[in-house]
XYZ file of C-alpha atoms in Angstrom:
83
model
C 107.732 79.106 47.325
C 109.530 80.139 50.476
C 110.889 77.730 53.030
C 109.302 77.968 56.523
C 111.502 79.537 59.200
C 111.887 77.953 62.647
C 112.118 80.248 65.677
C 113.003 78.651 69.030
C 111.847 80.307 72.275
C 114.737 81.524 74.435
C 112.658 81.898 77.596
C 110.655 78.631 77.454
C 112.234 75.225 76.916
C 110.694 73.078 74.212
C 108.697 75.731 72.331
C 109.168 76.639 68.682
C 107.237 78.742 66.183
C 107.249 77.931 62.481
C 106.516 80.886 60.233
C 105.531 80.027 56.681
C 104.317 82.194 53.867
C 100.655 82.094 54.942
C 100.468 80.625 58.457
C 102.265 80.335 61.787
C 102.247 77.178 63.902
C 103.502 76.259 67.384
C 105.600 73.103 67.803
C 107.053 71.286 70.794
C 110.614 70.030 70.338
C 112.854 67.723 72.362
C 115.639 65.209 71.844
C 116.010 61.543 72.694
C 119.221 59.526 73.065
C 119.869 56.809 70.493
C 122.673 54.306 71.010
C 124.592 53.038 67.997
C 124.745 49.268 68.518
C 128.028 48.876 66.628
C 130.105 51.596 68.292
C 128.156 52.226 71.505
C 128.121 55.969 70.853
C 125.118 57.945 72.057
C 123.606 60.357 69.553
C 120.799 62.796 70.322
C 117.944 62.790 67.793
C 115.549 65.734 67.619
C 111.782 65.201 67.695
C 108.943 67.646 67.025
C 105.190 67.631 67.616
C 102.669 70.108 66.244
C 100.752 71.869 69.028
C 98.427 74.212 67.193
C 98.036 77.369 65.191
C 99.187 80.851 66.107
C 95.577 81.819 66.939
C 95.704 79.712 70.156
C 96.736 81.753 73.243
C 100.361 81.243 74.308
C 99.363 80.191 77.848
C 97.387 77.230 76.467
C 100.355 76.191 74.326
C 102.712 76.359 77.319
C 100.425 74.171 79.441
C 100.269 71.634 76.587
C 104.077 71.491 76.506
C 104.398 71.067 80.265
C 101.758 68.317 80.272
C 103.316 66.522 77.266
C 106.862 66.736 78.670
C 105.761 64.831 81.750
C 104.068 62.147 79.650
C 107.037 61.877 77.292
C 109.490 61.491 80.150
C 107.382 58.704 81.698
C 107.166 56.873 78.376
C 110.928 57.193 77.813
C 111.622 55.972 81.346
C 109.422 52.902 80.772
C 111.133 52.174 77.453
C 114.551 52.589 79.053
C 113.654 50.064 81.774
C 112.632 47.511 79.129
C 116.007 47.584 77.358
């Protein structure tokens, strides 16, 4: 069994392609800040979301990322205002 390889797009922020032995899948990736309550240090934690298979056209994948980034930023802003 081979381990899947992650390839991150250089020309489009937030896009990654995972290439496994039998299939390829697009993922969105981003990071969120997490504050350590004891020390107060801010650490960035990476998040990923599966977008679809390699058979989906790249333009559709890019529009999904742009749409999801806006929603994610709104959700994070709302959470930040609560704390």
